[in-house]
Short mmCIF file of C-alpha atoms in Angstrom, two decimals:
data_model
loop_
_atom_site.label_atom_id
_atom_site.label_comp_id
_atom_site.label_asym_id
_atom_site.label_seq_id
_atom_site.Cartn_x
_atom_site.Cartn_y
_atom_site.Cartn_z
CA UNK A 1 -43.70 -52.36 34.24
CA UNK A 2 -45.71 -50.45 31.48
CA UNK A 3 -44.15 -47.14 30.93
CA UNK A 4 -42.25 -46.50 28.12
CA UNK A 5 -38.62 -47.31 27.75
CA UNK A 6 -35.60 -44.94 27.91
CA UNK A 7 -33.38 -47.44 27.24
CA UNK A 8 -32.77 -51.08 26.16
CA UNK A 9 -29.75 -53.43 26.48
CA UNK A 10 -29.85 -56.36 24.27
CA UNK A 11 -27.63 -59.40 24.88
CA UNK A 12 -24.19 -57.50 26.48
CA UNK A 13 -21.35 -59.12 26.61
CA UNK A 14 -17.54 -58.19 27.84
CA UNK A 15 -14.60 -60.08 28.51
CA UNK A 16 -11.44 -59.22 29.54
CA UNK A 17 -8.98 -61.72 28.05
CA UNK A 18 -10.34 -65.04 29.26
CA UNK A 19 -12.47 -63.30 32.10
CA UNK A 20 -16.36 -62.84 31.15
CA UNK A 21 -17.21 -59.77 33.06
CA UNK A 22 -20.93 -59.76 31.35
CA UNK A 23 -22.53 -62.37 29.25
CA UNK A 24 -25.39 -61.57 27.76
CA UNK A 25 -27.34 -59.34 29.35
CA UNK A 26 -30.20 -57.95 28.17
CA UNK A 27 -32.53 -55.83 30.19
CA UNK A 28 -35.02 -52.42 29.98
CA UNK A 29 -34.88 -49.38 32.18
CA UNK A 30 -38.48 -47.48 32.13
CA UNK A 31 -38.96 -43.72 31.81
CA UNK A 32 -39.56 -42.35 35.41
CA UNK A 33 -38.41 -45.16 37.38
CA UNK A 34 -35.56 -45.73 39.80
CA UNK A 35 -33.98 -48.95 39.11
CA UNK A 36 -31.09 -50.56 41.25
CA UNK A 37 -29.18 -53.03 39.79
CA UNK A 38 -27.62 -55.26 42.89
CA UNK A 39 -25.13 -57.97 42.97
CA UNK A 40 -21.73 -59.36 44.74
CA UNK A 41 -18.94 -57.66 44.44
CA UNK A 42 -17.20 -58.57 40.90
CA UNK A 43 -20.71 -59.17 39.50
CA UNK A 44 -20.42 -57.13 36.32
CA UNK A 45 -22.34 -53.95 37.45
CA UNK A 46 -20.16 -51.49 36.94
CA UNK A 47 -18.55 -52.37 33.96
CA UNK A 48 -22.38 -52.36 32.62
CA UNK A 49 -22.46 -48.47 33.60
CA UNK A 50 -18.78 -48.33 31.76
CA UNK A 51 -20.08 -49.90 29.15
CA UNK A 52 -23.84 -48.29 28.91
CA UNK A 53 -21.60 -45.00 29.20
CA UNK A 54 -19.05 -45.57 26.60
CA UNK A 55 -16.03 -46.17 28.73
CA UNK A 56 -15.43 -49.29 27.49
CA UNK A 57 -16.80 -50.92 24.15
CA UNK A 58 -18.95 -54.01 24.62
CA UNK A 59 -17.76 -57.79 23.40
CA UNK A 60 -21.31 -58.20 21.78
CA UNK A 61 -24.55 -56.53 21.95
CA UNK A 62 -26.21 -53.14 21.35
CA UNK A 63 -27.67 -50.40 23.53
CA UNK A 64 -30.63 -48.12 22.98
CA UNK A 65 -30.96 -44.79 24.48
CA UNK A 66 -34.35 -43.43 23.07
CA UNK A 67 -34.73 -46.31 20.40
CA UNK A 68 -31.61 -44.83 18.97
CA UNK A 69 -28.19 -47.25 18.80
CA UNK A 70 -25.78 -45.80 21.16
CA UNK A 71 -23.81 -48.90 20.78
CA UNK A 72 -20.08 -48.21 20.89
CA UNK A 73 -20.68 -44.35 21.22
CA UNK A 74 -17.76 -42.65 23.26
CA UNK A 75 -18.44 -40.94 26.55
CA UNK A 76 -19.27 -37.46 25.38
CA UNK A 77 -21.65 -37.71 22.32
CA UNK A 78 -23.78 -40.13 25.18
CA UNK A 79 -23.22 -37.99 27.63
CA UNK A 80 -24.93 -35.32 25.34
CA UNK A 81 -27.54 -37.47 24.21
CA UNK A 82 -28.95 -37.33 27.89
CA UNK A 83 -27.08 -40.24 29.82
CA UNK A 84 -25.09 -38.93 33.20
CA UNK A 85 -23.06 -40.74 35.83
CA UNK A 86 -21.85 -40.76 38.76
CA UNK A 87 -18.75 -43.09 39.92
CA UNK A 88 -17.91 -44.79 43.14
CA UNK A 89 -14.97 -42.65 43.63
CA UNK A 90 -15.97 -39.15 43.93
CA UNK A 91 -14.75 -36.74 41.35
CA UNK A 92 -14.57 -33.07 42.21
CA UNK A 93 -12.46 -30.84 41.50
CA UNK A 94 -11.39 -29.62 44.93
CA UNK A 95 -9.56 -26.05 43.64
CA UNK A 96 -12.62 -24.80 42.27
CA UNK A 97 -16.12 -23.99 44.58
CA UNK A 98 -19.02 -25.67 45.24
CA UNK A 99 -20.66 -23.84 42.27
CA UNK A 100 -18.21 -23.97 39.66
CA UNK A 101 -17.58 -27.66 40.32
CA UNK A 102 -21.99 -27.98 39.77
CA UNK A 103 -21.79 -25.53 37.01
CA UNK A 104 -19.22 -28.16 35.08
CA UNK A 105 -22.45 -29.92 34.30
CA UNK A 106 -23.67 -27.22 31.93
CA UNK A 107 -22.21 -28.92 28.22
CA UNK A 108 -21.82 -27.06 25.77
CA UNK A 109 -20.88 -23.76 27.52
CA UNK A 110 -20.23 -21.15 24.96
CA UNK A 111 -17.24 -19.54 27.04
CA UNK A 112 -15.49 -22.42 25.51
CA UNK A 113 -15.26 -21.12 22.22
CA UNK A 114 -12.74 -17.90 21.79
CA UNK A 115 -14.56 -16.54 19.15
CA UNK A 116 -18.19 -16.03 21.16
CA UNK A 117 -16.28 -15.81 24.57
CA UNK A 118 -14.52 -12.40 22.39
CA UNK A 119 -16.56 -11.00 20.18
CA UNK A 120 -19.92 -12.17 21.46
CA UNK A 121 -19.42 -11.41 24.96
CA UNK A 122 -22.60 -10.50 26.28
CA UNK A 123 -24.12 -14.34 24.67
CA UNK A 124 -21.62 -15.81 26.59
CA UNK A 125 -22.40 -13.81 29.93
CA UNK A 126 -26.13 -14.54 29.37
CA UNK A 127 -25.08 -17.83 29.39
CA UNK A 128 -22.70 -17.98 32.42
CA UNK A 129 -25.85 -16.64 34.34
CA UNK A 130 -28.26 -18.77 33.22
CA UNK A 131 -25.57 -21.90 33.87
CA UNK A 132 -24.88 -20.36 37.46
CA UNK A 133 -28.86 -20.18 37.79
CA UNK A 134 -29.09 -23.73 37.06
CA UNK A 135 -26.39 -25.05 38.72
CA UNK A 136 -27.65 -22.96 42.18
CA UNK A 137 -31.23 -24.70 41.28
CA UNK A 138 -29.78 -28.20 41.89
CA UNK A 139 -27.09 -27.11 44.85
CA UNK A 140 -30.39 -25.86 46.51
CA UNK A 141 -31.76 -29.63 45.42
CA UNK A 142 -28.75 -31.32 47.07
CA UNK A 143 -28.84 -28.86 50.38
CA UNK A 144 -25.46 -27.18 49.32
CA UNK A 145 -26.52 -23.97 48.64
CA UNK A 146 -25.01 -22.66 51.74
CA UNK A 147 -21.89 -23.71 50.26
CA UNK A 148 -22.11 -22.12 47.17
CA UNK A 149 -18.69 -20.18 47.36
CA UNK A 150 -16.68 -22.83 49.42
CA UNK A 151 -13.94 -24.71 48.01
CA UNK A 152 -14.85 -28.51 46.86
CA UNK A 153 -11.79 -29.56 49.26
CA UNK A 154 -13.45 -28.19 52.30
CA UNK A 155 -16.18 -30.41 51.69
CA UNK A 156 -16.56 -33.79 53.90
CA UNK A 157 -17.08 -37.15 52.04
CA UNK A 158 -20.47 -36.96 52.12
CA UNK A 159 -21.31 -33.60 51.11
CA UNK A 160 -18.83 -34.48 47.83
CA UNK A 161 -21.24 -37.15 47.19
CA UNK A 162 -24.01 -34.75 46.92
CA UNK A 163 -22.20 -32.09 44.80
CA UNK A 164 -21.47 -34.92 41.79
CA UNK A 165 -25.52 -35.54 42.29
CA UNK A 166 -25.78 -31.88 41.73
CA UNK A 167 -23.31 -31.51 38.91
CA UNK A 168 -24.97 -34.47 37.02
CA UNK A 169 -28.36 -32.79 37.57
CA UNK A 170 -27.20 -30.11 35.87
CA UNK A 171 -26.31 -31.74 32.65
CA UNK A 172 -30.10 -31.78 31.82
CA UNK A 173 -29.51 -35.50 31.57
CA UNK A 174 -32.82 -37.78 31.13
CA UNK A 175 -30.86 -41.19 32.60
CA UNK A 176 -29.43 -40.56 35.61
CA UNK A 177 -26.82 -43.67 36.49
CA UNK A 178 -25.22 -43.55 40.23
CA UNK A 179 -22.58 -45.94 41.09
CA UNK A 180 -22.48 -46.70 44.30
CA UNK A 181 -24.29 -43.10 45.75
CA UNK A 182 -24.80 -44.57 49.09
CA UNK A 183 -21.31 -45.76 49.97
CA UNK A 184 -19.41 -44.39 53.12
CA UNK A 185 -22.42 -42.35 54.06
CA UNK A 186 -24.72 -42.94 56.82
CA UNK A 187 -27.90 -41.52 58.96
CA UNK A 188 -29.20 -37.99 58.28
CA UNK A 189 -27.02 -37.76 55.19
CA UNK A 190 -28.22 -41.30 53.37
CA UNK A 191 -31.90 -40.08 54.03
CA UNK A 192 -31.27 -36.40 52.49
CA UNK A 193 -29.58 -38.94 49.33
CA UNK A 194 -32.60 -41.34 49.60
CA UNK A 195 -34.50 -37.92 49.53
CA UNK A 196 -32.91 -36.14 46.47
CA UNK A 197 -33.09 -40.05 44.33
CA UNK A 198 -36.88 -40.66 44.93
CA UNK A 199 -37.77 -37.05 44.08
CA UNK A 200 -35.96 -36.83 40.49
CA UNK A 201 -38.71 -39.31 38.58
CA UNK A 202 -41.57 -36.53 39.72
CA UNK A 203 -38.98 -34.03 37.51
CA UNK A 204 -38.74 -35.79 34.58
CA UNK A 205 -36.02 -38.44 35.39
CA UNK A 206 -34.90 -41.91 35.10
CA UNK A 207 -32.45 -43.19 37.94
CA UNK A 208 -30.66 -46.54 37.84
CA UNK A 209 -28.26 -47.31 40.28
CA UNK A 210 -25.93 -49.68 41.75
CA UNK A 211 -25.83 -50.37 45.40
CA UNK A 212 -24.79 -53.00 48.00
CA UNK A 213 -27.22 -51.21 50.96
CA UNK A 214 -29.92 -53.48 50.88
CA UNK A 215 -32.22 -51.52 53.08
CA UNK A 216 -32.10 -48.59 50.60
CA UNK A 217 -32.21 -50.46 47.45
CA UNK A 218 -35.45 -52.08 48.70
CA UNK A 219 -37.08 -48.63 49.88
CA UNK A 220 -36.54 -46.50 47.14
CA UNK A 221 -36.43 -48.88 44.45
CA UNK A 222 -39.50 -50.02 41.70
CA UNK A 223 -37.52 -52.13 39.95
CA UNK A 224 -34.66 -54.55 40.58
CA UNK A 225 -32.56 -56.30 38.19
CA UNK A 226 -29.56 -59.06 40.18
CA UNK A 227 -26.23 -59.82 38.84
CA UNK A 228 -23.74 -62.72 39.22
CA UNK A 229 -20.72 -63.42 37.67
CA UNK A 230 -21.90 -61.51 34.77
CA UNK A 231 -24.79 -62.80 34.60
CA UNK A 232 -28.39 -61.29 35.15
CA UNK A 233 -30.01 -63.65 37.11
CA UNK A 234 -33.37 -61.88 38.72
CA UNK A 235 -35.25 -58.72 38.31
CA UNK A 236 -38.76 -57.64 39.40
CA UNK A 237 -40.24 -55.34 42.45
CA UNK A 238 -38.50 -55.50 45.76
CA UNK A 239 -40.68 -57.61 47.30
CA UNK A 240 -39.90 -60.28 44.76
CA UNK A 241 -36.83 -60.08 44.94
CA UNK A 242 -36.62 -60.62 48.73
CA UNK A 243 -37.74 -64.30 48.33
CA UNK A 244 -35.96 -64.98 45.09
CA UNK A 245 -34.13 -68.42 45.77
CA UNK A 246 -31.55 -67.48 43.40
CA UNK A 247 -31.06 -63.97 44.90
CA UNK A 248 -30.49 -65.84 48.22
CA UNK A 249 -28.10 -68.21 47.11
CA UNK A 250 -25.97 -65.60 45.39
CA UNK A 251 -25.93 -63.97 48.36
CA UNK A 252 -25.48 -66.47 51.11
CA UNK A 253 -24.29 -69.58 49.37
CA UNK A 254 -25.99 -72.73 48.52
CA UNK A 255 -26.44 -74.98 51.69
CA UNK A 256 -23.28 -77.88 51.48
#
């Protein structure tokens, strides 16, 4: 790996009362890469995205986003750094359409604040457009366009998947994580996913994702890094990490 790095994790820890979900993990995500970060279940892979994220503070270690210390950071001021999630359980908000729920992504919207939303009213309607713009841009991205004016709720599992890709595309983000994208979704619909991840490094992005599809992860992946019990264990290209013994064990199980 030679690009340059968009962010660094040195020596993570977390524990929950005696329980060590991470120790020590240190690892680099490159600029214009996607990255999959695989594992058993209860391997400490999402509590690195709460972590990385700022939904839960870190034992030990620091995080770099940019060479800057995001360590300890809450959720928001990362978020508007340039780091955006997904999470495993879809999140829409099923009262509102398709493109207000993508147009959520837009932070800071000026309509927020009473005083421009009242006496700067045509700022803020520039700005709904240009939001609404955007957020069409990456509905279009996702295939949802057609959509547009649905409500979330009327959307199938799949298609909700696709709308929080779209609404964290439209946070501008530079890091893209995506917990779990692939789960519960199968055939045309995982390719048009596989589709949307492997074209967002040609646009500027970073993706790093967790998944327990194996088929995908090796496809679409450049880099790999493997957890167990916390621990990072293995990383390199897939087809290293096809024949890593310790992958395999951590997998299958050690022979008796």
């Amino acid at each position: 790996m030679k690009n340059q790095m968009i962010m660094k994790i040195e020596g993570i820890s977390k524990n929950f009362g005696g329980l060590k979900a991470l120790h020590d993990v240190s690892l680099e995500i490159e600029n214009n890469r996607v990255v999959s970060l695989i594992g058993p279940n209860g391997a400490g892979k999402s509590t690195l995205f709460n972590t990385l994220t700022g939904y839960i503070r870190a034992s030990a270690g620091r995080v770099f986003f940019k060479g800057e210390d995001i360590s300890g950071a809450p959720p928001n001021i990362i978020a508007a750094k340039g780091v955006a999630r997904s999470f495993q359980i879809t999140r829409v908000f099923p009262a509102l359409t398709v493109l207000e729920n993508a147009v959520l992504g837009c932070y800071p919207q000026a309509g927020e604040n009473p005083f421009v939303a009242t006496l700067l009213r045509k700022r803020w309607q520039k700005e709904e457009k240009e939001n609404s713009r955007k957020a069409m841009a990456n509905l279009e991205v996702v295939g949802l366009a057609q959509h547009r004016d649905q409500l979330a709720e009327s959307l199938g599992y799949a298609q909700r998947k696709l709308l929080e890709i779209a609404r964290v595309l439209t946070t501008d983000a530079d890091l893209i994580l995506l917990d779990e994208p692939f789960s519960g979704i199968f055939g045309d619909t995982a390719r048009q996913m596989m589709n949307v991840i492997t074209s967002l490094p040609a646009r500027g992005k970073t993706v790093c994702l967790i998944e327990h599809n194996m088929d995908i992860v090796m496809e679409i992946s450049e880099w790999i890094y493997v957890f167990n019990f916390g621990e990072l264990i293995a990383s390199g290209k897939p087809k290293d990490i096809r024949t890593n013994e310790r992958v395999i064990e951590a997998y299958l199980g050690k022979p008796a």
